[in-house]
Coordinates of N, CA and C in Angstrom, one line a residue:
M3 N 0.8 -1.2 0.0 CA 0.0 0.0 0.0 C 0.9 1.2 0.0
K4 N 0.6 2.2 -0.9 CA 1.3 3.5 -0.9 C 0.5 4.5 -0.2
I5 N 1.2 5.3 0.7 CA 0.5 6.2 1.6 C 1.4 7.4 1.8
V6 N 0.8 8.6 1.9 CA 1.5 9.8 2.3 C 1.3 10.0 3.8
A7 N 2.3 10.0 4.6 CA 2.1 10.1 6.1 C 2.3 11.6 6.4
D8 N 1.4 12.1 7.2 CA 1.6 13.5 7.7 C 2.5 13.6 8.9
S9 N 2.8 14.8 9.4 CA 3.8 14.9 10.4 C 3.3 14.3 11.8
N10 N 2.0 14.3 12.0 CA 1.5 13.8 13.3 C 1.8 12.3 13.4
I11 N 1.8 11.6 12.2 CA 2.0 10.2 12.2 C 3.5 9.9 12.5
L12 N 4.4 10.7 11.9 CA 5.8 10.5 12.2 C 6.2 10.9 13.6
F13 N 5.6 11.9 14.1 CA 5.8 12.3 15.5 C 5.3 11.2 16.5
S14 N 4.2 10.7 16.2 CA 3.7 9.6 17.1 C 4.6 8.4 17.0
A15 N 5.1 8.0 15.9 CA 6.1 6.9 15.8 C 7.3 7.2 16.5
L16 N 7.9 8.4 16.3 CA 9.1 8.8 17.0 C 9.0 8.8 18.5
I17 N 7.9 9.4 19.0 CA 7.7 9.5 20.4 C 7.4 8.1 21.0
S18 N 6.7 7.2 20.4 CA 6.4 5.9 20.9 C 7.6 5.0 21.0
G19 N 8.5 5.1 19.9 CA 9.7 4.3 19.8 C 9.4 2.8 19.7
K20 N 8.2 2.4 19.3 CA 7.8 1.0 19.2 C 8.1 0.5 17.8
G21 N 8.7 -0.7 17.8 CA 9.0 -1.4 16.6 C 7.8 -1.6 15.7
L22 N 6.7 -1.7 16.3 CA 5.4 -1.9 15.5 C 5.4 -0.8 14.4
W23 N 5.8 0.4 14.7 CA 5.7 1.5 13.7 C 6.6 1.1 12.5
I24 N 7.8 0.6 12.8 CA 8.7 0.3 11.7 C 8.2 -0.8 10.9
D25 N 7.5 -1.8 11.5 CA 6.9 -2.9 10.8 C 5.8 -2.4 9.9
I26 N 5.0 -1.4 10.4 CA 3.9 -0.8 9.5 C 4.6 -0.1 8.4
F27 N 5.6 0.7 8.6 CA 6.2 1.5 7.6 C 6.9 0.6 6.6
R28 N 7.4 -0.5 7.0 CA 8.1 -1.5 6.1 C 7.0 -2.2 5.2
S29 N 5.9 -2.4 5.8 CA 4.8 -3.2 5.0 C 4.1 -2.3 4.0
S30 N 4.4 -1.0 4.0 CA 3.8 -0.1 3.1 C 4.9 0.8 2.4
E31 N 4.5 1.5 1.4 CA 5.4 2.5 0.8 C 5.0 3.8 1.3
I32 N 5.8 4.4 2.2 CA 5.5 5.6 2.9 C 6.2 6.8 2.2
Y33 N 5.4 7.8 1.9 CA 6.0 9.0 1.3 C 5.7 10.2 2.2
V34 N 6.7 11.2 2.2 CA 6.5 12.4 2.9 C 7.1 13.5 2.1
P35 N 6.5 14.7 2.2 CA 7.2 15.9 1.5 C 8.4 16.3 2.3
D36 N 9.3 17.0 1.6 CA 10.5 17.4 2.3 C 10.2 18.5 3.4
F37 N 9.0 19.0 3.4 CA 8.6 19.9 4.5 C 8.7 19.2 5.9
I38 N 8.7 17.9 5.9 CA 8.8 17.2 7.2 C 10.0 17.6 7.9
F39 N 11.1 18.0 7.2 CA 12.3 18.4 7.9 C 12.2 19.7 8.6
I40 N 11.4 20.6 8.1 CA 11.1 21.9 8.8 C 10.3 21.6 10.1
E41 N 9.3 20.7 10.0 CA 8.5 20.4 11.1 C 9.3 19.7 12.2
L42 N 10.1 18.7 11.7 CA 11.0 18.0 12.7 C 11.9 18.9 13.4
S43 N 12.5 19.8 12.7 CA 13.4 20.8 13.3 C 12.7 21.6 14.4
K44 N 11.5 22.1 14.0 CA 10.7 22.9 14.9 C 10.3 22.2 16.2
Y45 N 10.0 20.9 16.1 CA 9.5 20.1 17.3 C 10.5 19.1 17.8
E46 N 11.7 19.2 17.3 CA 12.7 18.2 17.7 C 12.9 18.0 19.2
E47 N 13.1 19.1 19.9 CA 13.2 19.1 21.4 C 12.1 18.4 22.1
R48 N 10.9 18.8 21.6 CA 9.6 18.2 22.3 C 9.6 16.7 22.0
I49 N 9.9 16.3 20.8 CA 9.8 14.9 20.4 C 10.8 14.1 21.3
I50 N 12.1 14.6 21.4 CA 13.1 13.9 22.1 C 12.8 13.9 23.6
R51 N 12.2 15.0 24.1 CA 11.8 15.0 25.5 C 10.7 14.0 25.8
R52 N 9.8 13.8 24.9 CA 8.6 12.9 25.1 C 8.9 11.4 24.8
T53 N 9.9 11.1 24.0 CA 10.1 9.8 23.5 C 10.4 8.8 24.7
T54 N 9.9 7.6 24.5 CA 10.2 6.5 25.5 C 11.6 6.0 25.3
L55 N 12.2 6.3 24.1 CA 13.6 5.8 23.8 C 14.5 7.0 24.2
K56 N 15.5 6.8 25.0 CA 16.4 7.9 25.3 C 17.7 7.7 24.5
E57 N 18.5 6.7 24.9 CA 19.8 6.4 24.2 C 19.6 5.9 22.8
D58 N 18.6 5.1 22.6 CA 18.4 4.5 21.3 C 17.5 5.3 20.3
F59 N 17.2 6.5 20.6 CA 16.3 7.3 19.8 C 16.9 7.5 18.4
S60 N 18.1 7.9 18.3 CA 18.7 8.2 16.9 C 18.7 6.9 16.1
V61 N 19.0 5.8 16.7 CA 19.0 4.5 16.0 C 17.6 4.2 15.4
F62 N 16.6 4.4 16.3 CA 15.2 4.2 15.9 C 14.8 5.2 14.8
A63 N 15.2 6.5 14.9 CA 14.8 7.5 13.9 C 15.5 7.1 12.6
K64 N 16.7 6.7 12.6 CA 17.4 6.3 11.3 C 16.7 5.1 10.7
E65 N 16.3 4.2 11.5 CA 15.6 3.0 10.9 C 14.3 3.4 10.4
L66 N 13.6 4.2 11.0 CA 12.3 4.7 10.6 C 12.4 5.4 9.2
F67 N 13.4 6.3 9.2 CA 13.6 7.1 7.9 C 14.2 6.3 6.8
S68 N 14.8 5.1 7.1 CA 15.3 4.3 6.1 C 14.2 3.7 5.2
V69 N 13.0 3.6 5.7 CA 11.9 3.0 4.9 C 10.9 4.1 4.5
I70 N 11.3 5.3 4.5 CA 10.4 6.4 4.1 C 11.0 7.1 2.8
T71 N 10.2 7.4 1.9 CA 10.6 8.2 0.7 C 10.3 9.6 0.9
V72 N 11.3 10.5 0.9 CA 11.1 11.9 1.0 C 11.0 12.5 -0.4
V73 N 10.0 13.2 -0.7 CA 9.8 13.8 -2.0 C 10.0 15.3 -1.9
P74 N 11.0 15.9 -2.7 CA 11.2 17.3 -2.7 C 10.0 18.1 -3.3
R75 N 9.8 19.3 -2.8 CA 8.7 20.1 -3.3 C 8.8 20.3 -4.8
L76 N 10.0 20.4 -5.4 CA 10.1 20.7 -6.8 C 9.6 19.5 -7.6
A77 N 9.4 18.3 -7.0 CA 8.8 17.2 -7.7 C 7.3 17.1 -7.7
I78 N 6.7 18.1 -7.1 CA 5.2 18.2 -7.0 C 4.8 19.3 -7.9
C79 N 3.9 19.0 -8.9 CA 3.6 20.0 -9.8 C 2.8 21.2 -9.2
E80 N 2.8 22.3 -9.9 CA 2.1 23.5 -9.3 C 0.6 23.3 -9.2
E81 N 0.0 22.5 -10.1 CA -1.4 22.3 -10.0 C -1.8 21.6 -8.7
S82 N -1.0 20.5 -8.4 CA -1.2 19.8 -7.1 C -1.0 20.7 -5.9
Q83 N 0.0 21.5 -6.0 CA 0.2 22.5 -4.9 C -0.9 23.5 -4.7
R84 N -1.4 24.0 -5.8 CA -2.5 25.0 -5.8 C -3.7 24.3 -5.2
K85 N -4.1 23.1 -5.7 CA -5.2 22.4 -5.2 C -5.1 22.2 -3.7
A86 N -4.0 21.8 -3.2 CA -3.8 21.5 -1.8 C -3.9 22.8 -1.0
I87 N -3.3 23.9 -1.5 CA -3.4 25.2 -0.8 C -4.9 25.6 -0.7
G88 N -5.6 25.4 -1.8 CA -7.0 25.7 -1.8 C -7.8 24.9 -0.7
L89 N -7.5 23.6 -0.6 CA -8.2 22.8 0.3 C -7.8 23.1 1.8
C90 N -6.5 23.4 2.0 CA -6.0 23.6 3.4 C -6.0 25.0 3.9
S91 N -6.2 26.0 3.0 CA -6.1 27.4 3.5 C -6.9 27.8 4.7
D92 N -8.1 27.3 4.8 CA -8.9 27.7 6.0 C -9.0 26.5 7.0
I93 N -8.2 25.5 6.8 CA -8.1 24.4 7.8 C -6.8 24.5 8.5
D94 N -5.7 24.3 7.8 CA -4.4 24.5 8.4 C -3.4 24.5 7.2
P95 N -3.0 25.7 6.8 CA -2.1 25.9 5.7 C -0.8 25.0 5.7
K96 N -0.3 24.7 6.9 CA 0.9 24.0 7.0 C 0.7 22.5 6.6
D97 N -0.5 22.1 6.5 CA -0.7 20.7 6.0 C -0.8 20.6 4.5
S98 N -0.7 21.7 3.8 CA -0.8 21.6 2.3 C 0.3 20.8 1.6
P99 N 1.5 20.8 2.1 CA 2.5 20.0 1.4 C 2.2 18.5 1.5
Y100 N 1.6 18.0 2.5 CA 1.2 16.6 2.6 C 0.0 16.3 1.7
V101 N -1.0 17.2 1.7 CA -2.1 17.1 0.8 C -1.7 17.1 -0.7
A102 N -0.8 18.1 -0.9 CA -0.2 18.2 -2.3 C 0.4 16.9 -2.8
L103 N 1.2 16.3 -1.9 CA 1.9 15.1 -2.3 C 0.9 13.9 -2.5
S104 N -0.2 13.9 -1.7 CA -1.2 12.9 -1.8 C -1.9 13.1 -3.2
I105 N -2.2 14.4 -3.5 CA -2.8 14.7 -4.8 C -1.9 14.2 -5.9
E106 N -0.7 14.6 -5.8 CA 0.3 14.4 -6.9 C 0.5 12.9 -7.2
L107 N 0.6 12.1 -6.1 CA 0.8 10.7 -6.2 C -0.5 9.9 -6.4
F108 N -1.6 10.5 -6.2 CA -2.9 9.9 -6.2 C -3.0 8.7 -5.2
I109 N -2.5 9.0 -4.0 CA -2.6 8.0 -2.9 C -3.1 8.6 -1.7
P110 N -3.6 7.8 -0.7 CA -4.2 8.3 0.5 C -3.2 9.1 1.4
L111 N -3.8 10.0 2.1 CA -3.1 10.8 3.1 C -3.4 10.1 4.5
W112 N -2.3 9.7 5.2 CA -2.4 9.0 6.5 C -2.3 10.1 7.5
S113 N -3.4 10.3 8.2 CA -3.4 11.4 9.3 C -4.4 11.0 10.4
N114 N -4.1 11.5 11.6 CA -5.0 11.4 12.7 C -5.5 12.8 13.1
D115 N -5.2 13.8 12.3 CA -5.6 15.2 12.6 C -7.1 15.3 12.2
K116 N -7.9 15.2 13.3 CA -9.4 15.3 13.0 C -9.9 16.5 12.3
K117 N -9.3 17.7 12.7 CA -9.7 18.9 12.1 C -9.3 18.9 10.6
L118 N -8.2 18.4 10.3 CA -7.8 18.3 8.9 C -8.7 17.3 8.1
M119 N -8.8 16.2 8.7 CA -9.6 15.1 8.0 C -11.1 15.6 7.8
Q120 N -11.7 16.2 8.8 CA -13.1 16.6 8.6 C -13.2 17.8 7.6
G121 N -12.2 18.7 7.7 CA -12.2 19.8 6.7 C -12.0 19.3 5.3
L122 N -11.1 18.4 5.1 CA -10.9 17.9 3.7 C -12.1 17.1 3.2
I123 N -12.7 16.3 4.1 CA -13.9 15.5 3.7 C -15.1 16.5 3.3
R124 N -15.2 17.5 4.2 CA -16.3 18.5 3.9 C -16.1 19.2 2.5
K125 N -14.9 19.3 2.1 CA -14.6 19.9 0.8 C -14.5 18.9 -0.3
G126 N -14.8 17.6 0.0 CA -14.9 16.6 -1.1 C -13.7 15.8 -1.3
Y127 N -12.6 16.0 -0.5 CA -11.4 15.2 -0.6 C -11.5 14.1 0.4
K128 N -11.6 12.9 -0.2 CA -11.8 11.7 0.7 C -10.7 10.7 0.7
R129 N -9.6 11.1 0.0 CA -8.4 10.1 0.0 C -7.6 10.3 1.3
I130 N -8.2 9.8 2.4 CA -7.6 9.9 3.7 C -7.7 8.6 4.4
I131 N -6.7 8.2 5.2 CA -6.8 7.0 6.0 C -6.2 7.3 7.4
T132 N -6.8 6.6 8.4 CA -6.4 6.8 9.8 C -5.5 5.7 10.2
T133 N -4.8 5.9 11.3 CA -4.0 4.8 11.9 C -4.8 3.6 12.2
E134 N -6.0 3.8 12.7 CA -6.9 2.7 13.0 C -7.2 1.9 11.8
E135 N -7.4 2.5 10.7 CA -7.7 1.8 9.4 C -6.5 1.1 8.9
I136 N -5.3 1.8 9.1 CA -4.0 1.1 8.7 C -3.8 -0.1 9.4
F137 N -4.0 -0.1 10.8 CA -3.8 -1.3 11.6 C -4.8 -2.4 11.1
G138 N -6.0 -2.0 10.8 CA -7.0 -3.0 10.3 C -6.6 -3.7 9.0
L139 N -6.0 -2.9 8.1 CA -5.6 -3.5 6.8 C -4.3 -4.3 7.0
I140 N -3.4 -3.9 7.8 CA -2.1 -4.6 8.0 C -2.3 -5.9 8.8
M141 N -3.2 -5.8 9.8 CA -3.4 -7.0 10.7 C -4.2 -8.1 10.1
K142 N -4.7 -7.9 8.9 CA -5.6 -8.9 8.2 C -4.7 -10.0 7.7

């Protein structure tokens, strides 16, 4: 399964430090926009402070990112970016890179951000999947 993961998914994985996340990521093709690095830099201290892994955090982070494909913004066409900005402008503009990548690759956006999901669905964008749905698909 190909999926675009938004930042809250990666933050949850990094904070939990559980190998289950790596198993899920390995069983799928996970894509993220390069914008993830801006968000990781912004919240790095908070993630490290909250993680259950202290000494092994960097090892876990490397392993997690070894199974993720990071897509640079320049690889996403302007039309996909414009559509995403239009969809996200009144929900949360910083989510537009994730939505743009989902539009560009024509694959679901994996998010647990209820405000984002409800806002996108209200606007007719239904290519969204939750962690609960991912677990259901993978555990079958």
